[in-house]
Amino acid sequence: MSPPPKKITQSQPVGYRGRFAPSPTGPLHAGSLVAALGSWLDARKNEGQWLLRIEDIDTPRCTPGAAIQIQQQLLACGLHWDEEPTYQTDRLQHYQKALERLNELKQIYACACSRQTILNTLAAHGIEPARNQEMIYPGSCRPEKSELGYADLTKPKIAWRLALPQNCMIYFEDLALGTQSQNLTKEVGDFVLRRSDGLFTYQLAVVVDDAEQGVTHIVRSEDLLSNTARQIYLQDLLGYQHPQYRHLPLVLDDHGEKLSKQTSATQIQTETEQQSLAELRKAAKHLGLRDLPDGSNVTIAEWLFAATQAWGNRTNKATG
Ligand code: GLU
């Protein structure tokens, strides 16, 4: 018999709590500064708190020194956070607890498929995922629903997947983009919560962190939009409240690709106040803020004050 469900502690949100959650795979680039500035402005305009969470859960992808460099860049841009930064690698027991809870709810199963096995199975069904496209797990290791049970989480070298119900449609309101929907079963498939190398995945960690940190508003880049339905479904299973979402327009490079370490995005320049202001102005322009001081006669604090007003006017207009 499975043990009785444990209650997961969740801090009660008081007022607005936003966050910036960079993965320390490299220093901030123009794209990540847009997410930092957008989330900071939204928090400040709402007189809320802005938290910094270093998402270093995928340790092999992290770059030594990047977390510190990101903090230095944020400070150079005047983007101060309100609580001690958190690091996901310090919070592994929280993710383990959430996984155990999902296990008690009989929502997960072990999967021994390698990437290649999945690709082969999909190919046998005539499906070839395009480059950068997610593989929809064909369910090879999934037990019949009636056999989903309390599993032994200590099994080594095994991934743990969430068993989605049939036709799991998720709808949500994005504050910038309006009503969004995704059929998780058809468009994503049973997704991984802990990988076979033992690492918890972003999906699980982000949901646990946002809930336990009492985050009420998530303002982040649009490339994360397609993850949101998964996160909402996990929030439901774990009994967490749903934060509000606002996805910001992506910054693309000259080839129309998302800026990232993989596309060798160059880091923002923040050695001098003038450089930081120039980077902030570029980010603000991308966010659609108009009529801001040109940066020649203002301090960063003055410029950020003007940007916060402009953000308020812009979102008021956008939301009527
Ligand atoms: N760590 C993620 C990234 O850097 C962002 C996560 C989030 O904002 O939900 O892309």
Tab-separated table of C-alpha atoms and ligand atoms in Angstrom:
chain	number	residue	atom	x	y	z
A	1	MET	CA	0.000	0.000	0.000
A	2	SER	CA	1.321	3.481	-0.752
A	3	PRO	CA	2.134	5.810	2.164
A	4	PRO	CA	-0.339	8.620	2.891
A	5	PRO	CA	0.201	11.766	0.770
A	6	LYS	CA	2.497	14.312	2.392
A	7	LYS	CA	1.624	17.953	2.361
A	8	ILE	CA	4.139	20.088	0.501
A	9	THR	CA	4.894	23.369	2.179
A	10	GLN	CA	4.223	26.446	0.099
A	11	SER	CA	4.801	29.976	1.234
A	12	GLN	CA	1.671	32.075	0.927
A	13	PRO	CA	2.104	34.758	-1.698
A	14	VAL	CA	1.789	38.225	-0.261
A	15	GLY	CA	1.394	40.842	-2.981
A	16	TYR	CA	3.379	40.658	-6.161
A	17	ARG	CA	6.432	38.407	-6.312
A	18	GLY	CA	8.283	38.159	-9.576
A	19	ARG	CA	11.562	36.559	-10.482
A	20	PHE	CA	14.350	36.293	-13.005
A	21	ALA	CA	15.620	32.754	-13.387
A	22	PRO	CA	18.666	32.555	-15.654
A	23	SER	CA	20.479	29.315	-16.384
A	24	PRO	CA	24.180	30.033	-15.826
A	25	THR	CA	25.290	28.661	-19.187
A	26	GLY	CA	27.086	31.912	-19.960
A	27	PRO	CA	26.944	35.660	-19.267
A	28	LEU	CA	23.823	37.699	-20.031
A	29	HIS	CA	23.234	38.513	-23.684
A	30	ALA	CA	20.743	40.897	-25.300
A	31	GLY	CA	17.959	38.286	-25.067
A	32	SER	CA	18.428	37.472	-21.394
A	33	LEU	CA	18.693	41.178	-20.533
A	34	VAL	CA	15.246	41.706	-22.087
A	35	ALA	CA	13.815	39.009	-19.772
A	36	ALA	CA	15.648	40.492	-16.779
A	37	LEU	CA	14.528	44.048	-17.512
A	38	GLY	CA	10.923	43.076	-18.388
A	39	SER	CA	10.469	41.068	-15.191
A	40	TRP	CA	12.188	43.768	-13.079
A	41	LEU	CA	10.037	46.576	-14.515
A	42	ASP	CA	6.859	44.588	-14.030
A	43	ALA	CA	7.766	43.893	-10.389
A	44	ARG	CA	8.733	47.514	-9.711
A	45	LYS	CA	5.657	48.921	-11.423
A	46	ASN	CA	3.542	46.630	-9.219
A	47	GLU	CA	5.556	47.580	-6.120
A	48	GLY	CA	6.399	43.945	-5.823
A	49	GLN	CA	9.479	41.925	-5.070
A	50	TRP	CA	11.911	40.668	-7.642
A	51	LEU	CA	13.820	37.482	-6.897
A	52	LEU	CA	16.904	36.098	-8.558
A	53	ARG	CA	17.079	32.356	-8.958
A	54	ILE	CA	20.079	30.739	-10.574
A	55	GLU	CA	18.785	27.728	-12.489
A	56	ASP	CA	21.885	25.594	-12.319
A	57	ILE	CA	19.974	22.306	-12.194
A	58	ASP	CA	21.424	21.026	-15.468
A	59	THR	CA	24.959	21.027	-14.115
A	60	PRO	CA	26.714	19.731	-17.271
A	61	ARG	CA	25.394	22.785	-19.187
A	62	CYS	CA	26.539	25.331	-16.598
A	63	THR	CA	29.648	27.425	-17.159
A	64	PRO	CA	31.934	28.039	-14.180
A	65	GLY	CA	31.771	31.658	-13.072
A	66	ALA	CA	28.637	32.461	-15.109
A	67	ALA	CA	26.341	32.819	-12.070
A	68	ILE	CA	28.605	35.478	-10.568
A	69	GLN	CA	29.076	37.196	-13.898
A	70	ILE	CA	25.284	37.377	-14.389
A	71	GLN	CA	24.900	38.967	-10.958
A	72	GLN	CA	27.617	41.506	-11.728
A	73	GLN	CA	25.948	42.383	-15.038
A	74	LEU	CA	22.543	42.804	-13.370
A	75	LEU	CA	24.019	45.058	-10.704
A	76	ALA	CA	25.886	47.087	-13.323
A	77	CYS	CA	22.492	47.658	-14.979
A	78	GLY	CA	20.918	48.715	-11.674
A	79	LEU	CA	18.673	45.644	-11.584
A	80	HIS	CA	18.817	44.853	-7.874
A	81	TRP	CA	17.052	41.834	-6.409
A	82	ASP	CA	15.186	41.756	-3.117
A	83	GLU	CA	16.222	38.511	-1.424
A	84	GLU	CA	19.340	36.353	-1.332
A	85	PRO	CA	19.666	34.656	-4.720
A	86	THR	CA	18.694	30.976	-4.667
A	87	TYR	CA	20.522	28.201	-6.478
A	88	GLN	CA	18.634	25.160	-7.677
A	89	THR	CA	21.523	22.873	-6.772
A	90	ASP	CA	20.847	23.810	-3.117
A	91	ARG	CA	17.241	22.688	-3.382
A	92	LEU	CA	17.469	19.095	-4.614
A	93	GLN	CA	15.604	17.693	-1.607
A	94	HIS	CA	12.597	19.865	-2.494
A	95	TYR	CA	12.449	18.405	-6.011
A	96	GLN	CA	12.850	14.900	-4.598
A	97	LYS	CA	9.909	15.518	-2.261
A	98	ALA	CA	7.734	16.677	-5.146
A	99	LEU	CA	8.713	13.611	-7.178
A	100	GLU	CA	7.811	11.417	-4.213
A	101	ARG	CA	4.476	13.164	-3.942
A	102	LEU	CA	3.760	12.460	-7.629
A	103	ASN	CA	4.817	8.875	-7.002
A	104	GLU	CA	2.330	8.605	-4.148
A	105	LEU	CA	-0.303	9.946	-6.516
A	106	LYS	CA	0.695	7.161	-8.963
A	107	GLN	CA	1.435	9.635	-11.705
A	108	ILE	CA	4.943	8.597	-12.731
A	109	TYR	CA	6.683	5.636	-14.279
A	110	ALA	CA	10.230	4.489	-14.960
A	111	CYS	CA	11.609	4.762	-18.468
A	112	ALA	CA	14.739	3.069	-19.742
A	113	CYS	CA	14.582	4.396	-23.328
A	114	SER	CA	17.642	6.094	-24.725
A	115	ARG	CA	17.231	9.033	-27.065
A	116	GLN	CA	18.136	6.741	-29.955
A	117	THR	CA	15.517	4.118	-28.969
A	118	ILE	CA	12.884	6.851	-28.924
A	119	LEU	CA	14.004	8.157	-32.326
A	120	ASN	CA	13.921	4.611	-33.741
A	121	THR	CA	10.425	3.982	-32.385
A	122	LEU	CA	9.211	7.276	-33.804
A	123	ALA	CA	10.875	6.512	-37.163
A	124	ALA	CA	9.083	3.143	-37.229
A	125	HIS	CA	5.854	5.151	-37.008
A	126	GLY	CA	7.019	7.424	-39.823
A	127	ILE	CA	7.776	10.353	-37.491
A	128	GLU	CA	11.044	12.254	-37.823
A	129	PRO	CA	11.305	15.166	-35.406
A	130	ALA	CA	12.812	18.239	-37.059
A	131	ARG	CA	15.982	19.811	-35.660
A	132	ASN	CA	15.275	21.563	-32.340
A	133	GLN	CA	11.837	20.006	-32.261
A	134	GLU	CA	10.928	18.083	-29.177
A	135	MET	CA	10.453	14.327	-29.439
A	136	ILE	CA	6.965	13.327	-28.413
A	137	TYR	CA	7.533	10.261	-26.290
A	138	PRO	CA	5.763	7.303	-27.926
A	139	GLY	CA	4.954	5.747	-24.549
A	140	SER	CA	7.122	2.628	-24.995
A	141	CYS	CA	7.744	2.159	-21.247
A	142	ARG	CA	4.378	3.335	-20.056
A	143	PRO	CA	2.440	0.713	-18.100
A	144	GLU	CA	-1.293	0.312	-18.580
A	145	LYS	CA	-3.170	2.888	-16.521
A	146	SER	CA	-4.398	0.219	-14.128
A	147	GLU	CA	-0.793	-0.811	-13.502
A	148	LEU	CA	0.536	2.633	-12.652
A	149	GLY	CA	1.525	2.203	-9.052
A	150	TYR	CA	3.833	3.317	-6.317
A	151	ALA	CA	7.308	2.896	-7.796
A	152	ASP	CA	10.771	2.346	-6.374
A	153	LEU	CA	12.464	5.696	-6.966
A	154	THR	CA	15.886	4.377	-6.006
A	155	LYS	CA	16.282	2.368	-9.222
A	156	PRO	CA	19.531	3.547	-10.797
A	157	LYS	CA	20.009	4.771	-14.394
A	158	ILE	CA	16.297	5.162	-15.015
A	159	ALA	CA	14.373	8.242	-16.075
A	160	TRP	CA	11.034	9.087	-14.459
A	161	ARG	CA	8.209	10.305	-16.662
A	162	LEU	CA	4.871	11.827	-15.858
A	163	ALA	CA	1.927	9.739	-17.098
A	164	LEU	CA	-0.391	12.190	-18.843
A	165	PRO	CA	-4.096	11.489	-19.154
A	166	GLN	CA	-5.607	11.106	-22.622
A	167	ASN	CA	-6.228	14.391	-24.377
A	168	CYS	CA	-4.788	16.555	-21.641
A	169	MET	CA	-5.809	20.019	-22.857
A	170	ILE	CA	-4.447	22.976	-20.913
A	171	TYR	CA	-5.737	26.511	-21.368
A	172	PHE	CA	-4.265	29.609	-19.812
A	173	GLU	CA	-4.336	33.368	-20.192
A	174	ASP	CA	-1.046	34.980	-21.038
A	175	LEU	CA	-1.058	38.630	-20.013
A	176	ALA	CA	0.710	39.643	-23.237
A	177	LEU	CA	-0.438	37.034	-25.734
A	178	GLY	CA	-3.989	36.260	-24.651
A	179	THR	CA	-5.583	32.818	-24.422
A	180	GLN	CA	-3.189	29.944	-25.035
A	181	SER	CA	-3.851	26.248	-25.288
A	182	GLN	CA	-1.861	23.081	-25.702
A	183	ASN	CA	-2.806	19.441	-25.903
A	184	LEU	CA	-0.051	18.032	-23.726
A	185	THR	CA	-0.736	14.426	-24.661
A	186	LYS	CA	-0.515	15.085	-28.400
A	187	GLU	CA	2.022	17.905	-28.529
A	188	VAL	CA	4.423	16.972	-25.730
A	189	GLY	CA	3.823	13.423	-24.500
A	190	ASP	CA	4.777	11.961	-21.137
A	191	PHE	CA	7.661	14.205	-20.144
A	192	VAL	CA	10.678	13.507	-17.958
A	193	LEU	CA	10.844	14.758	-14.363
A	194	ARG	CA	14.108	13.117	-13.387
A	195	ARG	CA	16.634	12.049	-15.958
A	196	SER	CA	18.470	8.738	-16.061
A	197	ASP	CA	21.637	10.538	-14.875
A	198	GLY	CA	19.717	11.457	-11.706
A	199	LEU	CA	19.241	15.157	-12.535
A	200	PHE	CA	15.829	16.699	-11.990
A	201	THR	CA	14.478	18.439	-15.053
A	202	TYR	CA	13.757	22.125	-15.507
A	203	GLN	CA	9.986	21.449	-15.635
A	204	LEU	CA	9.861	19.960	-12.166
A	205	ALA	CA	12.390	22.298	-10.563
A	206	VAL	CA	10.830	25.497	-11.905
A	207	VAL	CA	7.347	24.526	-10.712
A	208	VAL	CA	8.533	23.616	-7.222
A	209	ASP	CA	10.661	26.755	-6.912
A	210	ASP	CA	8.025	29.178	-8.170
A	211	ALA	CA	5.470	27.702	-5.758
A	212	GLU	CA	7.733	27.481	-2.724
A	213	GLN	CA	9.074	30.988	-3.328
A	214	GLY	CA	5.513	32.290	-3.554
A	215	VAL	CA	6.040	33.670	-7.070
A	216	THR	CA	2.829	35.285	-8.308
A	217	HIS	CA	3.980	36.632	-11.685
A	218	ILE	CA	6.253	35.020	-14.243
A	219	VAL	CA	7.570	37.396	-16.875
A	220	ARG	CA	9.942	35.620	-19.224
A	221	SER	CA	10.921	35.192	-22.815
A	222	GLU	CA	8.517	33.757	-25.372
A	223	ASP	CA	10.719	30.758	-26.125
A	224	LEU	CA	9.470	29.357	-22.803
A	225	LEU	CA	5.808	29.679	-23.776
A	226	SER	CA	5.568	26.059	-24.927
A	227	ASN	CA	6.711	24.881	-21.458
A	228	THR	CA	3.941	26.701	-19.648
A	229	ALA	CA	1.159	24.142	-20.107
A	230	ARG	CA	3.413	21.426	-18.630
A	231	GLN	CA	4.123	23.642	-15.663
A	232	ILE	CA	0.443	24.419	-15.112
A	233	TYR	CA	-0.434	20.735	-15.211
A	234	LEU	CA	2.297	19.960	-12.651
A	235	GLN	CA	1.066	22.824	-10.443
A	236	ASP	CA	-2.388	21.241	-10.461
A	237	LEU	CA	-1.070	17.811	-9.536
A	238	LEU	CA	1.056	19.195	-6.719
A	239	GLY	CA	-1.728	21.405	-5.380
A	240	TYR	CA	0.087	24.672	-6.086
A	241	GLN	CA	-1.481	27.969	-7.077
A	242	HIS	CA	-1.051	29.178	-10.643
A	243	PRO	CA	1.094	32.259	-11.134
A	244	GLN	CA	0.193	34.748	-13.865
A	245	TYR	CA	2.261	34.508	-17.030
A	246	ARG	CA	3.516	37.196	-19.365
A	247	HIS	CA	5.768	36.114	-22.210
A	248	LEU	CA	8.027	38.711	-23.792
A	249	PRO	CA	8.970	38.951	-27.478
A	250	LEU	CA	12.056	36.967	-28.391
A	251	VAL	CA	15.280	38.647	-29.453
A	252	LEU	CA	16.479	37.053	-32.681
A	253	ASP	CA	19.864	37.254	-34.355
A	254	ASP	CA	20.436	38.337	-37.970
A	255	HIS	CA	19.544	34.828	-39.172
A	256	GLY	CA	16.225	34.858	-37.323
A	257	GLU	CA	17.529	32.429	-34.669
A	258	LYS	CA	16.965	32.804	-30.946
A	259	LEU	CA	20.004	34.287	-29.200
A	260	SER	CA	21.726	31.713	-27.035
A	261	LYS	CA	25.128	30.425	-26.147
A	262	GLN	CA	24.712	27.914	-29.000
A	263	THR	CA	24.267	30.742	-31.514
A	264	SER	CA	27.330	32.448	-29.930
A	265	ALA	CA	25.286	35.389	-28.685
A	266	THR	CA	27.674	38.038	-27.496
A	267	GLN	CA	27.495	39.097	-23.897
A	268	ILE	CA	26.179	42.530	-23.032
A	269	GLN	CA	28.795	45.184	-22.261
A	270	THR	CA	28.502	46.627	-18.773
A	271	GLU	CA	31.999	47.886	-17.914
A	272	THR	CA	30.929	51.529	-17.822
A	273	GLU	CA	27.657	53.201	-16.877
A	274	GLN	CA	27.292	54.447	-20.470
A	275	GLN	CA	27.633	50.905	-21.810
A	276	SER	CA	25.070	49.574	-19.346
A	277	LEU	CA	22.660	52.361	-20.276
A	278	ALA	CA	23.119	51.612	-23.968
A	279	GLU	CA	22.289	47.914	-23.339
A	280	LEU	CA	19.270	48.840	-21.214
A	281	ARG	CA	17.994	51.190	-23.904
A	282	LYS	CA	18.240	48.463	-26.535
A	283	ALA	CA	16.354	46.053	-24.266
A	284	ALA	CA	13.680	48.686	-23.513
A	285	LYS	CA	13.194	49.364	-27.208
A	286	HIS	CA	12.668	45.667	-27.774
A	287	LEU	CA	10.044	45.715	-25.022
A	288	GLY	CA	8.233	48.441	-26.920
A	289	LEU	CA	9.027	51.269	-24.480
A	290	ARG	CA	9.086	54.644	-26.156
A	291	ASP	CA	10.126	58.192	-25.260
A	292	LEU	CA	12.742	57.227	-22.692
A	293	PRO	CA	15.704	59.481	-21.864
A	294	ASP	CA	18.449	58.864	-24.417
A	295	GLY	CA	20.889	58.097	-21.628
A	296	SER	CA	23.269	61.028	-22.136
A	297	ASN	CA	22.252	63.059	-19.096
A	298	VAL	CA	20.758	60.571	-16.689
A	299	THR	CA	21.988	58.077	-14.145
A	300	ILE	CA	20.948	54.436	-14.458
A	301	ALA	CA	18.605	54.868	-11.476
A	302	GLU	CA	16.903	57.851	-13.143
A	303	TRP	CA	16.611	56.014	-16.426
A	304	LEU	CA	15.108	52.923	-14.679
A	305	PHE	CA	12.614	55.171	-12.910
A	306	ALA	CA	11.497	56.602	-16.269
A	307	ALA	CA	11.379	53.096	-17.758
A	308	THR	CA	9.164	51.883	-14.899
A	309	GLN	CA	6.692	54.696	-15.608
A	310	ALA	CA	6.801	53.885	-19.315
A	311	TRP	CA	6.230	50.189	-18.581
A	312	GLY	CA	3.182	51.083	-16.505
A	313	ASN	CA	1.747	53.261	-19.264
A	314	ARG	CA	2.449	50.613	-21.874
A	315	THR	CA	0.887	47.698	-19.964
A	316	ASN	CA	-2.081	49.805	-18.877
A	317	LYS	CA	-2.717	50.527	-22.520
A	318	ALA	CA	-2.110	46.919	-23.507
A	319	THR	CA	-4.498	45.557	-20.900
A	320	GLY	CA	-7.002	48.378	-21.272
B	1	GLU	N1	16.254	29.067	-16.707
B	1	GLU	C1	15.458	29.344	-17.859
B	1	GLU	C2	16.305	29.966	-18.938
B	1	GLU	O1	17.325	30.565	-18.629
B	1	GLU	C3	14.327	30.306	-17.576
B	1	GLU	C4	13.295	29.677	-16.760
B	1	GLU	C5	12.031	30.484	-16.564
B	1	GLU	O2	12.060	31.716	-16.606
B	1	GLU	O3	11.024	29.839	-16.323
B	1	GLU	O4	15.945	29.883	-20.086
